[in-house]
Amino acid sequence: MKNIILLAIAILLLSGCSFKTPDNSWQLKSSSAFESYKKNFLYGYDRLASNDLQSAVAHAKMGADFTTLARVYLGACALNISVGIQDECKNYKALSNLVEDQKLNAYHAFITSSLETKQIQHLPAIYQKFALSILKSDQKSANEELIKMDTITSQLLSAAIIKEKLSKTTIQSIIKSASFYGYKRAVIYWLKILKDRTTDTDEKKIINKKLSVLESV
């Protein structure tokens, strides 16, 4: 029995590193809280989303490296833009002079429609072809590249950036994808865009009925 106990203690000592809290746990917690915020925001769970965002910001402020905090602020701004909420990214811009990050600068330029060709290489790969299509004023290619994106949040953001140039088919595809994930806030926003685009009276009535049901919950 004594030998078994000693063996157990030895195993615990040898594997002690697996119980150690990561040194950058504040960054991990901030990232986790923001991921939760993103989902609750798009679900339309405002109270939960607000708590998540506060947690993400609080954890990000625990370190002197402001890159994590800048990412949180910029991500929150992007989410607002993706569902038609006007946002000038004031929190990010107030912090940007403390952060030297070409990727964040390029992303900010992208979501605020001020991107330059030289910045495309600093964007996440998922946006690069889409961004190039925009700068070339190639609407057909932009719509096609948007649909190819395999991340719904990337689709929602990209669609919002060029909403005036989206085809009706693309809008319907976005609504279908947002519906699949249960992102009610996004569904409502894009249904309203679709309603404004259609001239069919019967289709407008159907969309209004859908909106009435979704907005009453």
mmCIF file of N, CA, C and O in Angstrom, residues 72-124:
data_model
loop_
_atom_site.group_PDB
_atom_site.id
_atom_site.type_symbol
_atom_site.label_atom_id
_atom_site.label_comp_id
_atom_site.label_asym_id
_atom_site.label_seq_id
_atom_site.Cartn_x
_atom_site.Cartn_y
_atom_site.Cartn_z
ATOM 1 N N VAL A 72 -9.959 42.908 -29.008
ATOM 2 C CA VAL A 72 -11.314 42.846 -28.452
ATOM 3 C C VAL A 72 -12.136 44.026 -28.950
ATOM 4 O O VAL A 72 -13.271 43.860 -29.433
ATOM 5 N N TYR A 73 -11.579 45.224 -28.841
ATOM 6 C CA TYR A 73 -12.298 46.428 -29.276
ATOM 7 C C TYR A 73 -12.600 46.387 -30.772
ATOM 8 O O TYR A 73 -13.695 46.739 -31.212
ATOM 9 N N LEU A 74 -11.619 45.954 -31.555
ATOM 10 C CA LEU A 74 -11.801 45.904 -33.006
ATOM 11 C C LEU A 74 -12.797 44.815 -33.386
ATOM 12 O O LEU A 74 -13.619 44.998 -34.294
ATOM 13 N N GLY A 75 -12.744 43.692 -32.685
ATOM 14 C CA GLY A 75 -13.689 42.613 -32.942
ATOM 15 C C GLY A 75 -15.117 43.021 -32.630
ATOM 16 O O GLY A 75 -16.055 42.679 -33.364
ATOM 17 N N ALA A 76 -15.295 43.754 -31.540
ATOM 18 C CA ALA A 76 -16.630 44.231 -31.163
ATOM 19 C C ALA A 76 -17.155 45.211 -32.207
ATOM 20 O O ALA A 76 -18.345 45.189 -32.564
ATOM 21 N N CYS A 77 -16.268 46.050 -32.711
ATOM 22 C CA CYS A 77 -16.646 47.001 -33.751
ATOM 23 C C CYS A 77 -17.075 46.260 -35.014
ATOM 24 O O CYS A 77 -18.087 46.588 -35.634
ATOM 25 N N ALA A 78 -16.317 45.253 -35.396
ATOM 26 C CA ALA A 78 -16.626 44.469 -36.593
ATOM 27 C C ALA A 78 -17.984 43.776 -36.467
ATOM 28 O O ALA A 78 -18.759 43.720 -37.432
ATOM 29 N N LEU A 79 -18.273 43.253 -35.294
ATOM 30 C CA LEU A 79 -19.565 42.594 -35.079
ATOM 31 C C LEU A 79 -20.725 43.578 -35.246
ATOM 32 O O LEU A 79 -21.749 43.245 -35.845
ATOM 33 N N ASN A 80 -20.554 44.776 -34.699
ATOM 34 C CA ASN A 80 -21.590 45.793 -34.867
ATOM 35 C C ASN A 80 -21.831 46.093 -36.344
ATOM 36 O O ASN A 80 -22.969 46.123 -36.812
ATOM 37 N N ILE A 81 -20.753 46.300 -37.058
ATOM 38 C CA ILE A 81 -20.847 46.607 -38.487
ATOM 39 C C ILE A 81 -21.526 45.470 -39.242
ATOM 40 O O ILE A 81 -22.311 45.698 -40.163
ATOM 41 N N SER A 82 -21.254 44.232 -38.828
ATOM 42 C CA SER A 82 -21.793 43.065 -39.535
ATOM 43 C C SER A 82 -23.309 42.950 -39.457
ATOM 44 O O SER A 82 -23.922 42.254 -40.262
ATOM 45 N N VAL A 83 -23.926 43.656 -38.491
ATOM 46 C CA VAL A 83 -25.390 43.618 -38.378
ATOM 47 C C VAL A 83 -25.994 45.019 -38.533
ATOM 48 O O VAL A 83 -27.098 45.285 -38.059
ATOM 49 N N GLY A 84 -25.254 45.884 -39.184
ATOM 50 C CA GLY A 84 -25.793 47.190 -39.525
ATOM 51 C C GLY A 84 -25.798 48.233 -38.439
ATOM 52 O O GLY A 84 -26.437 49.283 -38.574
ATOM 53 N N ILE A 85 -25.081 47.988 -37.349
ATOM 54 C CA ILE A 85 -24.978 48.975 -36.274
ATOM 55 C C ILE A 85 -23.813 49.909 -36.583
ATOM 56 O O ILE A 85 -22.677 49.457 -36.746
ATOM 57 N N GLN A 86 -24.089 51.191 -36.695
ATOM 58 C CA GLN A 86 -23.039 52.152 -37.020
ATOM 59 C C GLN A 86 -21.999 52.203 -35.897
ATOM 60 O O GLN A 86 -22.333 52.356 -34.729
ATOM 61 N N ASP A 87 -20.756 52.040 -36.262
ATOM 62 C CA ASP A 87 -19.684 52.017 -35.273
ATOM 63 C C ASP A 87 -18.418 52.560 -35.920
ATOM 64 O O ASP A 87 -17.987 52.076 -36.972
ATOM 65 N N GLU A 88 -17.839 53.564 -35.313
ATOM 66 C CA GLU A 88 -16.617 54.176 -35.841
ATOM 67 C C GLU A 88 -15.365 53.603 -35.186
ATOM 68 O O GLU A 88 -14.263 54.107 -35.370
ATOM 69 N N CYS A 89 -15.533 52.542 -34.411
ATOM 70 C CA CYS A 89 -14.408 51.871 -33.741
ATOM 71 C C CYS A 89 -13.623 52.825 -32.841
ATOM 72 O O CYS A 89 -12.381 52.805 -32.805
ATOM 73 N N LYS A 90 -14.336 53.661 -32.114
ATOM 74 C CA LYS A 90 -13.669 54.675 -31.282
ATOM 75 C C LYS A 90 -12.761 54.067 -30.223
ATOM 76 O O LYS A 90 -11.671 54.592 -29.956
ATOM 77 N N ASN A 91 -13.197 52.974 -29.602
ATOM 78 C CA ASN A 91 -12.366 52.346 -28.567
ATOM 79 C C ASN A 91 -11.051 51.847 -29.143
ATOM 80 O O ASN A 91 -9.986 51.985 -28.524
ATOM 81 N N TYR A 92 -11.131 51.252 -30.326
ATOM 82 C CA TYR A 92 -9.903 50.765 -30.963
ATOM 83 C C TYR A 92 -9.002 51.930 -31.358
ATOM 84 O O TYR A 92 -7.789 51.899 -31.104
ATOM 85 N N LYS A 93 -9.564 52.957 -31.966
ATOM 86 C CA LYS A 93 -8.754 54.085 -32.428
ATOM 87 C C LYS A 93 -8.086 54.818 -31.263
ATOM 88 O O LYS A 93 -6.968 55.310 -31.393
ATOM 89 N N ALA A 94 -8.762 54.851 -30.121
ATOM 90 C CA ALA A 94 -8.183 55.502 -28.944
ATOM 91 C C ALA A 94 -6.965 54.752 -28.427
ATOM 92 O O ALA A 94 -6.100 55.318 -27.755
ATOM 93 N N LEU A 95 -6.896 53.468 -28.762
ATOM 94 C CA LEU A 95 -5.822 52.605 -28.270
ATOM 95 C C LEU A 95 -4.754 52.334 -29.330
ATOM 96 O O LEU A 95 -3.653 51.887 -29.012
ATOM 97 N N SER A 96 -5.061 52.605 -30.576
ATOM 98 C CA SER A 96 -4.211 52.168 -31.689
ATOM 99 C C SER A 96 -2.791 52.726 -31.653
ATOM 100 O O SER A 96 -1.859 52.088 -32.147
ATOM 101 N N ASN A 97 -2.609 53.905 -31.065
ATOM 102 C CA ASN A 97 -1.249 54.463 -31.018
ATOM 103 C C ASN A 97 -0.366 53.753 -29.991
ATOM 104 O O ASN A 97 0.839 53.999 -29.929
ATOM 105 N N LEU A 98 -0.965 52.844 -29.213
ATOM 106 C CA LEU A 98 -0.184 52.059 -28.255
ATOM 107 C C LEU A 98 0.142 50.673 -28.803
ATOM 108 O O LEU A 98 0.831 49.890 -28.142
ATOM 109 N N VAL A 99 -0.373 50.397 -30.005
ATOM 110 C CA VAL A 99 -0.193 49.066 -30.589
ATOM 111 C C VAL A 99 0.411 49.183 -31.984
ATOM 112 O O VAL A 99 -0.134 49.877 -32.841
ATOM 113 N N GLU A 100 1.512 48.506 -32.199
ATOM 114 C CA GLU A 100 2.135 48.454 -33.526
ATOM 115 C C GLU A 100 1.821 47.099 -34.147
ATOM 116 O O GLU A 100 2.486 46.111 -33.871
ATOM 117 N N ASP A 101 0.776 47.050 -34.929
ATOM 118 C CA ASP A 101 0.361 45.777 -35.507
ATOM 119 C C ASP A 101 -0.255 46.030 -36.880
ATOM 120 O O ASP A 101 -1.370 46.532 -36.994
ATOM 121 N N GLN A 102 0.463 45.666 -37.931
ATOM 122 C CA GLN A 102 -0.014 45.899 -39.292
ATOM 123 C C GLN A 102 -1.278 45.112 -39.603
ATOM 124 O O GLN A 102 -2.124 45.556 -40.384
ATOM 125 N N LYS A 103 -1.420 43.933 -38.977
ATOM 126 C CA LYS A 103 -2.601 43.111 -39.213
ATOM 127 C C LYS A 103 -3.859 43.793 -38.664
ATOM 128 O O LYS A 103 -4.898 43.803 -39.318
ATOM 129 N N LEU A 104 -3.742 44.354 -37.469
ATOM 130 C CA LEU A 104 -4.884 45.049 -36.891
ATOM 131 C C LEU A 104 -5.206 46.316 -37.675
ATOM 132 O O LEU A 104 -6.376 46.638 -37.903
ATOM 133 N N ASN A 105 -4.180 47.035 -38.094
ATOM 134 C CA ASN A 105 -4.395 48.244 -38.889
ATOM 135 C C ASN A 105 -5.095 47.925 -40.209
ATOM 136 O O ASN A 105 -6.005 48.648 -40.636
ATOM 137 N N ALA A 106 -4.677 46.826 -40.833
ATOM 138 C CA ALA A 106 -5.286 46.426 -42.107
ATOM 139 C C ALA A 106 -6.739 46.002 -41.899
ATOM 140 O O ALA A 106 -7.617 46.347 -42.704
ATOM 141 N N TYR A 107 -6.990 45.272 -40.821
ATOM 142 C CA TYR A 107 -8.351 44.809 -40.531
ATOM 143 C C TYR A 107 -9.262 45.999 -40.252
ATOM 144 O O TYR A 107 -10.413 46.038 -40.713
ATOM 145 N N HIS A 108 -8.749 46.986 -39.515
ATOM 146 C CA HIS A 108 -9.528 48.194 -39.230
ATOM 147 C C HIS A 108 -9.852 48.929 -40.526
ATOM 148 O O HIS A 108 -10.987 49.379 -40.739
ATOM 149 N N ALA A 109 -8.874 49.024 -41.400
ATOM 150 C CA ALA A 109 -9.100 49.682 -42.689
ATOM 151 C C ALA A 109 -10.125 48.908 -43.518
ATOM 152 O O ALA A 109 -10.970 49.497 -44.204
ATOM 153 N N PHE A 110 -10.071 47.603 -43.429
ATOM 154 C CA PHE A 110 -10.992 46.735 -44.170
ATOM 155 C C PHE A 110 -12.433 46.941 -43.721
ATOM 156 O O PHE A 110 -13.332 47.148 -44.545
ATOM 157 N N ILE A 111 -12.670 46.905 -42.430
ATOM 158 C CA ILE A 111 -14.052 46.990 -41.938
ATOM 159 C C ILE A 111 -14.621 48.401 -42.016
ATOM 160 O O ILE A 111 -15.833 48.589 -41.933
ATOM 161 N N THR A 112 -13.741 49.385 -42.193
ATOM 162 C CA THR A 112 -14.207 50.769 -42.325
ATOM 163 C C THR A 112 -14.104 51.256 -43.770
ATOM 164 O O THR A 112 -14.191 52.452 -44.038
ATOM 165 N N SER A 113 -13.911 50.315 -44.679
ATOM 166 C CA SER A 113 -13.874 50.602 -46.119
ATOM 167 C C SER A 113 -12.828 51.645 -46.498
ATOM 168 O O SER A 113 -13.063 52.518 -47.341
ATOM 169 N N SER A 114 -11.662 51.571 -45.871
ATOM 170 C CA SER A 114 -10.568 52.489 -46.199
ATOM 171 C C SER A 114 -9.285 51.717 -46.522
ATOM 172 O O SER A 114 -8.183 52.243 -46.398
ATOM 173 N N LEU A 115 -9.446 50.469 -46.928
ATOM 174 C CA LEU A 115 -8.309 49.592 -47.199
ATOM 175 C C LEU A 115 -7.545 50.021 -48.447
ATOM 176 O O LEU A 115 -8.142 50.422 -49.445
ATOM 177 N N GLU A 116 -6.217 49.924 -48.365
ATOM 178 C CA GLU A 116 -5.363 50.184 -49.514
ATOM 179 C C GLU A 116 -4.800 48.863 -50.014
ATOM 180 O O GLU A 116 -4.665 47.898 -49.248
ATOM 181 N N THR A 117 -4.460 48.821 -51.297
ATOM 182 C CA THR A 117 -3.976 47.580 -51.907
ATOM 183 C C THR A 117 -2.802 46.978 -51.146
ATOM 184 O O THR A 117 -2.735 45.763 -50.939
ATOM 185 N N LYS A 118 -1.881 47.807 -50.697
ATOM 186 C CA LYS A 118 -0.691 47.325 -50.002
ATOM 187 C C LYS A 118 -1.010 46.652 -48.668
ATOM 188 O O LYS A 118 -0.176 45.928 -48.119
ATOM 189 N N GLN A 119 -2.212 46.882 -48.144
ATOM 190 C CA GLN A 119 -2.591 46.310 -46.852
ATOM 191 C C GLN A 119 -3.225 44.932 -46.971
ATOM 192 O O GLN A 119 -3.359 44.222 -45.971
ATOM 193 N N ILE A 120 -3.623 44.547 -48.176
ATOM 194 C CA ILE A 120 -4.331 43.271 -48.366
ATOM 195 C C ILE A 120 -3.521 42.095 -47.822
ATOM 196 O O ILE A 120 -4.071 41.171 -47.214
ATOM 197 N N GLN A 121 -2.209 42.111 -48.012
ATOM 198 C CA GLN A 121 -1.363 41.008 -47.556
ATOM 199 C C GLN A 121 -1.396 40.825 -46.040
ATOM 200 O O GLN A 121 -1.048 39.756 -45.526
ATOM 201 N N HIS A 122 -1.809 41.850 -45.319
ATOM 202 C CA HIS A 122 -1.852 41.777 -43.856
ATOM 203 C C HIS A 122 -3.226 41.350 -43.322
ATOM 204 O O HIS A 122 -3.396 41.163 -42.117
ATOM 205 N N LEU A 123 -4.180 41.172 -44.228
ATOM 206 C CA LEU A 123 -5.502 40.707 -43.817
ATOM 207 C C LEU A 123 -5.480 39.199 -43.602
ATOM 208 O O LEU A 123 -4.662 38.491 -44.193
ATOM 209 N N PRO A 124 -6.402 38.682 -42.776
ATOM 210 C CA PRO A 124 -6.557 37.227 -42.695
ATOM 211 C C PRO A 124 -6.801 36.679 -44.103
ATOM 212 O O PRO A 124 -7.495 37.307 -44.912
#
